[in-house]
PDB file of C-alpha atoms and ligand atoms in Angstrom:
ATOM      1  CA  MET X  94     -10.223 -18.495 -15.062  1.00 42.00           C
ATOM      2  CA  GLY X  95     -11.126 -15.879 -17.364  1.00 43.00           C
ATOM      3  CA  GLN X  96     -12.970 -16.508 -20.601  1.00 44.00           C
ATOM      4  CA  HIS X  97     -11.031 -14.246 -22.662  1.00 46.00           C
ATOM      5  CA  SER X  98      -7.416 -16.037 -21.219  1.00 47.00           C
ATOM      6  CA  SER X  99      -5.360 -17.833 -23.325  1.00 49.00           C
ATOM      7  CA  GLU X 100      -1.876 -18.731 -22.796  1.00 51.00           C
ATOM      8  CA  ASP X 101       0.653 -16.433 -24.748  1.00 54.00           C
ATOM      9  CA  PHE X 102      -1.732 -13.605 -24.088  1.00 65.00           C
ATOM     10  CA  THR X 103      -0.231 -10.832 -22.277  1.00 74.00           C
ATOM     11  CA  ALA X 104      -2.590  -7.817 -20.681  1.00 82.00           C
ATOM     12  CA  GLN X 105      -1.660  -4.957 -23.018  1.00 88.00           C
ATOM     13  CA  TRP X 106      -2.882  -2.343 -20.262  1.00 90.00           C
ATOM     14  CA  ALA X 107      -0.145  -3.989 -17.851  1.00 90.00           C
ATOM     15  CA  ALA X 108       2.364  -5.430 -20.347  1.00 90.00           C
ATOM     16  CA  HIS X 109       5.192  -2.577 -19.756  1.00 91.00           C
ATOM     17  CA  ASP X 110       5.494  -3.322 -16.266  1.00 93.00           C
ATOM     18  CA  LEU X 111       5.209  -7.175 -16.869  1.00 95.00           C
ATOM     19  CA  GLY X 112       8.689  -9.968 -17.499  1.00 95.00           C
ATOM     20  CA  GLU X 113       8.102 -13.332 -18.239  1.00 95.00           C
ATOM     21  CA  VAL X 114       5.062 -15.486 -17.689  1.00 96.00           C
ATOM     22  CA  VAL X 115       5.875 -17.939 -14.542  1.00 97.00           C
ATOM     23  CA  VAL X 116       2.753 -19.638 -14.550  1.00 98.00           C
ATOM     24  CA  SER X 117       0.226 -19.478 -17.188  1.00 97.00           C
ATOM     25  CA  ALA X 118      -3.500 -19.091 -16.790  1.00 97.00           C
ATOM     26  CA  LYS X 119      -4.047 -22.558 -18.169  1.00 97.00           C
ATOM     27  CA  GLU X 120      -1.278 -23.913 -15.916  1.00 98.00           C
ATOM     28  CA  VAL X 121      -3.306 -22.389 -12.999  1.00 98.00           C
ATOM     29  CA  HIS X 122      -6.507 -23.812 -14.188  1.00 98.00           C
ATOM     30  CA  ASP X 123      -5.370 -27.106 -14.642  1.00 98.00           C
ATOM     31  CA  ARG X 124      -3.340 -27.133 -11.152  1.00 98.00           C
ATOM     32  CA  VAL X 125      -6.429 -25.647  -9.179  1.00 98.00           C
ATOM     33  CA  ILE X 126      -8.729 -28.366 -10.695  1.00 98.00           C
ATOM     34  CA  GLU X 127      -6.092 -30.961  -9.473  1.00 98.00           C
ATOM     35  CA  LEU X 128      -5.837 -29.100  -6.118  1.00 98.00           C
ATOM     36  CA  GLY X 129      -9.655 -29.657  -5.876  1.00 98.00           C
ATOM     37  CA  GLN X 130      -9.991 -32.867  -6.683  1.00 98.00           C
ATOM     38  CA  GLN X 131      -7.029 -34.002  -4.035  1.00 98.00           C
ATOM     39  CA  ILE X 132      -8.720 -31.903  -1.129  1.00 98.00           C
ATOM     40  CA  THR X 133     -12.077 -33.612  -2.134  1.00 98.00           C
ATOM     41  CA  ARG X 134     -10.451 -37.106  -1.665  1.00 98.00           C
ATOM     42  CA  ASP X 135      -8.689 -35.984   1.617  1.00 98.00           C
ATOM     43  CA  TYR X 136     -11.469 -34.196   3.071  1.00 98.00           C
ATOM     44  CA  ALA X 137     -14.442 -36.427   1.652  1.00 98.00           C
ATOM     45  CA  ASN X 138     -15.698 -37.305   5.209  1.00 98.00           C
ATOM     46  CA  ASN X 139     -14.957 -34.108   6.973  1.00 98.00           C
ATOM     47  CA  PRO X 140     -15.899 -30.906   4.467  1.00 98.00           C
ATOM     48  CA  PRO X 141     -13.182 -28.030   5.466  1.00 98.00           C
ATOM     49  CA  LEU X 142     -13.718 -24.642   6.516  1.00 98.00           C
ATOM     50  CA  LEU X 143     -11.375 -22.715   3.534  1.00 98.00           C
ATOM     51  CA  VAL X 144     -10.052 -19.835   5.089  1.00 98.00           C
ATOM     52  CA  CYS X 145      -8.854 -17.196   2.274  1.00 98.00           C
ATOM     53  CA  VAL X 146      -6.246 -14.424   3.525  1.00 96.00           C
ATOM     54  CA  LEU X 147      -6.942 -11.643   1.670  1.00 96.00           C
ATOM     55  CA  LYS X 148      -6.263 -10.001  -0.625  1.00 95.00           C
ATOM     56  CA  GLY X 149      -3.826 -12.032  -2.506  1.00 96.00           C
ATOM     57  CA  ALA X 150      -5.712 -15.356  -2.144  1.00 98.00           C
ATOM     58  CA  ILE X 151      -9.185 -13.873  -3.665  1.00 98.00           C
ATOM     59  CA  ASN X 152      -8.694 -15.683  -7.079  1.00 98.00           C
ATOM     60  CA  PHE X 153      -7.545 -18.692  -6.043  1.00 98.00           C
ATOM     61  CA  MET X 154     -10.018 -19.008  -3.532  1.00 98.00           C
ATOM     62  CA  SER X 155     -12.620 -18.664  -5.772  1.00 98.00           C
ATOM     63  CA  ASP X 156     -11.550 -21.246  -8.473  1.00 98.00           C
ATOM     64  CA  LEU X 157     -10.363 -23.910  -5.579  1.00 98.00           C
ATOM     65  CA  MET X 158     -13.630 -23.703  -4.022  1.00 98.00           C
ATOM     66  CA  ARG X 159     -15.283 -24.541  -7.265  1.00 98.00           C
ATOM     67  CA  ALA X 160     -12.932 -27.102  -7.846  1.00 98.00           C
ATOM     68  CA  ILE X 161     -13.928 -29.005  -4.422  1.00 98.00           C
ATOM     69  CA  GLU X 162     -16.678 -31.234  -4.435  1.00 98.00           C
ATOM     70  CA  LEU X 163     -17.899 -31.313  -0.862  1.00 98.00           C
ATOM     71  CA  PRO X 164     -20.006 -28.837   1.608  1.00 98.00           C
ATOM     72  CA  VAL X 165     -17.093 -26.668   2.295  1.00 98.00           C
ATOM     73  CA  GLU X 166     -17.802 -23.264   4.139  1.00 98.00           C
ATOM     74  CA  VAL X 167     -15.872 -20.307   3.639  1.00 98.00           C
ATOM     75  CA  ASP X 168     -14.269 -17.453   5.615  1.00 98.00           C
ATOM     76  CA  PHE X 169     -11.876 -14.472   5.027  1.00 98.00           C
ATOM     77  CA  MET X 170      -9.220 -13.043   7.004  1.00 97.00           C
ATOM     78  CA  ALA X 171      -7.029 -10.068   5.825  1.00 95.00           C
ATOM     79  CA  VAL X 172      -3.666  -9.318   7.257  1.00 90.00           C
ATOM     80  CA  SER X 173      -0.722  -6.960   6.579  1.00 82.00           C
ATOM     81  CA  SER X 174       2.792  -7.817   6.436  1.00 70.00           C
ATOM     82  CA  TYR X 175       4.348  -5.795   3.441  1.00 56.00           C
ATOM     83  CA  GLY X 176       2.759  -2.137   3.499  1.00 54.00           C
ATOM     84  CA  ALA X 177       3.562  -1.123   0.141  1.00 52.00           C
ATOM     85  CA  ALA X 178       7.012  -2.884  -0.259  1.00 58.00           C
ATOM     86  CA  THR X 179       8.041  -5.862  -1.845  1.00 61.00           C
ATOM     87  CA  LYS X 180       9.848  -7.769   0.915  1.00 63.00           C
ATOM     88  CA  THR X 181       8.292  -8.576   4.159  1.00 65.00           C
ATOM     89  CA  SER X 182       8.776  -6.751   7.453  1.00 64.00           C
ATOM     90  CA  GLY X 183       8.152  -9.672   9.433  1.00 66.00           C
ATOM     91  CA  VAL X 184       5.664  -7.862  11.381  1.00 72.00           C
ATOM     92  CA  VAL X 185       2.113  -9.245  10.633  1.00 84.00           C
ATOM     93  CA  ARG X 186      -0.940  -7.047  11.457  1.00 87.00           C
ATOM     94  CA  ILE X 187      -4.859  -8.643  11.406  1.00 92.00           C
ATOM     95  CA  VAL X 188      -6.667  -6.255   9.754  1.00 93.00           C
ATOM     96  CA  LYS X 189      -9.953  -8.399   9.378  1.00 96.00           C
ATOM     97  CA  ASP X 190     -10.482 -11.383  11.367  1.00 97.00           C
ATOM     98  CA  LEU X 191     -12.780 -14.283  10.821  1.00 97.00           C
ATOM     99  CA  ASP X 192     -16.249 -14.343  11.873  1.00 95.00           C
ATOM    100  CA  VAL X 193     -16.721 -18.202  12.225  1.00 96.00           C
ATOM    101  CA  ASP X 194     -15.551 -20.265  15.402  1.00 97.00           C
ATOM    102  CA  LEU X 195     -12.855 -22.794  14.907  1.00 98.00           C
ATOM    103  CA  LEU X 196     -13.536 -25.182  17.643  1.00 98.00           C
ATOM    104  CA  ASP X 197     -13.288 -28.538  16.334  1.00 97.00           C
ATOM    105  CA  ARG X 198     -13.694 -27.286  12.628  1.00 98.00           C
ATOM    106  CA  ASP X 199     -11.305 -28.806   9.966  1.00 98.00           C
ATOM    107  CA  VAL X 200      -9.535 -25.840   8.758  1.00 98.00           C
ATOM    108  CA  LEU X 201      -7.567 -25.523   5.491  1.00 98.00           C
ATOM    109  CA  ILE X 202      -5.714 -21.973   4.918  1.00 98.00           C
ATOM    110  CA  VAL X 203      -6.063 -20.763   1.489  1.00 98.00           C
ATOM    111  CA  GLU X 204      -2.752 -18.783   0.757  1.00 97.00           C
ATOM    112  CA  ASP X 205      -1.268 -17.063  -2.465  1.00 97.00           C
ATOM    113  CA  VAL X 206       2.188 -17.271  -1.880  1.00 96.00           C
ATOM    114  CA  VAL X 207       4.601 -18.437   0.901  1.00 94.00           C
ATOM    115  CA  ASP X 208       8.060 -16.396   0.877  1.00 92.00           C
ATOM    116  CA  SER X 209       9.561 -15.852   3.873  1.00 90.00           C
ATOM    117  CA  GLY X 210       6.880 -18.293   5.897  1.00 91.00           C
ATOM    118  CA  LEU X 211       6.776 -15.320   8.275  1.00 89.00           C
ATOM    119  CA  THR X 212       2.909 -14.719   7.504  1.00 90.00           C
ATOM    120  CA  LEU X 213       1.897 -17.962   7.405  1.00 92.00           C
ATOM    121  CA  ASN X 214       4.110 -18.896  10.553  1.00 91.00           C
ATOM    122  CA  TYR X 215       1.939 -15.974  12.514  1.00 91.00           C
ATOM    123  CA  LEU X 216      -1.256 -17.082  10.923  1.00 93.00           C
ATOM    124  CA  ARG X 217      -1.107 -20.583  12.067  1.00 94.00           C
ATOM    125  CA  GLN X 218      -0.118 -19.819  15.738  1.00 93.00           C
ATOM    126  CA  TYR X 219      -3.076 -17.274  15.761  1.00 94.00           C
ATOM    127  CA  LEU X 220      -5.800 -19.594  14.591  1.00 97.00           C
ATOM    128  CA  GLY X 221      -4.199 -22.920  15.858  1.00 97.00           C
ATOM    129  CA  ALA X 222      -5.038 -21.099  19.089  1.00 97.00           C
ATOM    130  CA  ARG X 223      -8.554 -21.628  18.553  1.00 98.00           C
ATOM    131  CA  SER X 224      -8.547 -25.211  18.784  1.00 98.00           C
ATOM    132  CA  PRO X 225      -9.738 -26.451  15.577  1.00 98.00           C
ATOM    133  CA  LYS X 226      -9.801 -30.239  15.112  1.00 98.00           C
ATOM    134  CA  SER X 227      -7.177 -29.716  12.008  1.00 98.00           C
ATOM    135  CA  LEU X 228      -5.346 -26.734  10.453  1.00 98.00           C
ATOM    136  CA  GLU X 229      -3.423 -27.537   7.055  1.00 98.00           C
ATOM    137  CA  VAL X 230      -2.247 -25.303   4.232  1.00 97.00           C
ATOM    138  CA  CYS X 231      -3.096 -24.607   0.789  1.00 98.00           C
ATOM    139  CA  ALA X 232      -0.541 -22.196  -0.880  1.00 97.00           C
ATOM    140  CA  LEU X 233      -0.723 -21.355  -4.434  1.00 98.00           C
ATOM    141  CA  LEU X 234       2.697 -20.356  -4.655  1.00 97.00           C
ATOM    142  CA  LEU X 235       6.033 -21.616  -2.941  1.00 96.00           C
ATOM    143  CA  LYS X 236       9.288 -19.339  -3.246  1.00 95.00           C
ATOM    144  CA  LYS X 237      12.371 -21.768  -3.547  1.00 91.00           C
ATOM    145  CA  GLY X 238      14.805 -21.493  -1.037  1.00 85.00           C
ATOM    146  CA  GLU X 239      13.269 -18.205   0.759  1.00 79.00           C
ATOM    147  CA  GLN X 240      11.624 -19.303   3.710  1.00 81.00           C
ATOM    148  CA  ARG X 241      12.697 -18.218   7.269  1.00 77.00           C
ATOM    149  CA  VAL X 242      10.453 -20.391   8.833  1.00 73.00           C
ATOM    150  CA  GLU X 243      10.433 -24.188   8.273  1.00 70.00           C
ATOM    151  CA  GLN X 244       6.578 -24.565   6.680  1.00 74.00           C
ATOM    152  CA  SER X 245       4.724 -27.841   6.199  1.00 87.00           C
ATOM    153  CA  LEU X 246       2.334 -27.214   3.482  1.00 95.00           C
ATOM    154  CA  LYS X 247       0.130 -30.034   2.906  1.00 97.00           C
ATOM    155  CA  TYR X 248      -1.142 -28.425  -0.675  1.00 98.00           C
ATOM    156  CA  VAL X 249       1.282 -26.337  -2.710  1.00 97.00           C
ATOM    157  CA  GLY X 250       0.023 -25.420  -6.299  1.00 98.00           C
ATOM    158  CA  PHE X 251       3.949 -24.576  -7.856  1.00 98.00           C
ATOM    159  CA  SER X 252       7.574 -23.885  -6.503  1.00 96.00           C
ATOM    160  CA  ILE X 253       8.854 -20.857  -8.114  1.00 97.00           C
ATOM    161  CA  PRO X 254      11.788 -18.889  -8.097  1.00 96.00           C
ATOM    162  CA  SER X 255      12.328 -16.061  -5.392  1.00 94.00           C
ATOM    163  CA  ASP X 256      11.262 -13.504  -8.174  1.00 95.00           C
ATOM    164  CA  PHE X 257       8.511 -10.744  -7.008  1.00 95.00           C
ATOM    165  CA  VAL X 258       5.522 -11.927  -9.128  1.00 97.00           C
ATOM    166  CA  VAL X 259       1.820 -10.339  -9.555  1.00 97.00           C
ATOM    167  CA  GLY X 260      -1.191 -11.599 -11.174  1.00 98.00           C
ATOM    168  CA  TYR X 261      -4.042 -14.076 -10.346  1.00 98.00           C
ATOM    169  CA  GLY X 262      -4.689 -11.938  -7.115  1.00 98.00           C
ATOM    170  CA  LEU X 263      -1.288 -11.266  -6.677  1.00 98.00           C
ATOM    171  CA  ASP X 264      -0.433  -7.246  -6.286  1.00 96.00           C
ATOM    172  CA  VAL X 265       2.386  -4.667  -6.528  1.00 95.00           C
ATOM    173  CA  ASN X 266       0.749  -1.666  -4.659  1.00 93.00           C
ATOM    174  CA  GLN X 267      -2.994  -3.191  -5.014  1.00 94.00           C
ATOM    175  CA  ARG X 268      -2.466  -3.394  -8.960  1.00 95.00           C
ATOM    176  CA  TYR X 269      -2.657  -6.464 -11.380  1.00 96.00           C
ATOM    177  CA  ARG X 270      -4.874  -8.799  -9.410  1.00 97.00           C
ATOM    178  CA  ASN X 271      -7.251  -8.873 -12.216  1.00 97.00           C
ATOM    179  CA  LEU X 272      -4.698 -10.724 -14.394  1.00 96.00           C
ATOM    180  CA  ASP X 273      -5.098 -14.337 -15.209  1.00 96.00           C
ATOM    181  CA  ALA X 274      -1.800 -15.529 -15.351  1.00 97.00           C
ATOM    182  CA  ILE X 275       1.254 -14.900 -12.691  1.00 98.00           C
ATOM    183  CA  TYR X 276       4.083 -12.834 -14.455  1.00 97.00           C
ATOM    184  CA  THR X 277       7.450 -11.561 -13.041  1.00 97.00           C
ATOM    185  CA  PHE X 278       7.152  -7.662 -12.317  1.00 96.00           C
ATOM    186  CA  THR X 279       9.775  -5.473 -13.705  1.00 94.00           C
ATOM    187  CA  GLY X 280       8.048  -1.756 -13.355  1.00 90.00           C
ATOM    188  CA  GLU X 281       9.079   0.297 -10.266  1.00 85.00           C
ATOM    189  CA  VAL X 282       7.346  -0.067  -7.124  1.00 78.00           C
TER     190      VAL X 282
HETATM  191  P1  IMP R 823       5.981 -14.154   3.916  1.00 51.33           P
HETATM  192  O1  IMP R 823       5.522 -13.596   5.152  1.00 51.33           O
HETATM  193  O2  IMP R 823       7.355 -13.251   3.410  1.00 51.33           O
HETATM  194  O3  IMP R 823       6.162 -15.569   3.339  1.00 51.33           O
HETATM  195  O4  IMP R 823       5.148 -12.901   2.609  1.00 51.33           O
HETATM  196  C1  IMP R 823       3.707 -13.678   2.680  1.00 51.33           C
HETATM  197  C2  IMP R 823       2.990 -12.868   1.871  1.00 51.33           C
HETATM  198  O5  IMP R 823       3.791 -11.869   0.870  1.00 51.33           O
HETATM  199  C3  IMP R 823       1.908 -13.131   0.713  1.00 51.33           C
HETATM  200  O6  IMP R 823       0.443 -13.560   1.404  1.00 51.33           O
HETATM  201  C4  IMP R 823       2.142 -12.072  -0.405  1.00 51.33           C
HETATM  202  O7  IMP R 823       0.546 -10.983   0.233  1.00 51.33           O
HETATM  203  C5  IMP R 823       3.132 -11.298   0.094  1.00 51.33           C
HETATM  204  N1  IMP R 823       4.319 -11.885  -1.086  1.00 51.33           N
HETATM  205  C6  IMP R 823       5.366 -12.375  -1.186  1.00 51.33           C
HETATM  206  N2  IMP R 823       5.735 -12.349  -2.231  1.00 51.33           N
HETATM  207  C7  IMP R 823       4.983 -11.836  -3.104  1.00 51.33           C
HETATM  208  C8  IMP R 823       5.299 -11.633  -4.473  1.00 51.33           C
HETATM  209  O8  IMP R 823       5.871 -12.146  -5.392  1.00 51.33           O
HETATM  210  N3  IMP R 823       4.146 -10.837  -5.063  1.00 51.33           N
HETATM  211  C9  IMP R 823       3.158 -10.397  -4.358  1.00 51.33           C
HETATM  212  N4  IMP R 823       2.799 -10.534  -2.611  1.00 51.33           N
HETATM  213  C10 IMP R 823       3.697 -11.413  -2.353  1.00 51.33           C
HETATM  214 MG1   MG R 824      -0.948 -11.175   0.738  1.00 51.33          MG
END
């Protein structure tokens, strides 16, 4: 997490579009460490391939991988389901696919937020078809009561209300990813 972040600090350049702090930088930091320790224990004998879902999971991936004390490998994919709006279209497009083979790998999908669950549902089927040994999910945020598709998530950072949020990788129109905390968004889309 950024060296300059403190619990109550709100980035001045973004302040006029941000509402309340949903998860502070300190809370994110502490929870990511916990998740890393849990993953370290669970995968001690089979270090996973971490699959980062770009772009929203970049901050989470970057911190999480350093909190895992195992020889993990990382790869990236990019999907698009939103366009510029704040509600999912339900249509998922693969923008960038993985470089590595998943056959017999223990794969852990690293996601920023599960809202309707449609994106993750699609990803699971898409990656599951490549015969990984195991396929699990580590989601930083889970929006309460919003899932249209039932999800079994092995790791969840925080359950949050359904408001649209930004920061720590999460964007609106590609902005605010570089905030250390997670905020509700009150500006215009
Ligand atoms: P779902 O398919 O409805 O679960 O949406 C998942 C994707 O939508 C996430 O990977 C995010 O990229 C994006 N998303 C959902 N909710 C938010 C939010 O509150 N802020 C920013 N992006 C979001
Ligand atoms: Mg996303």
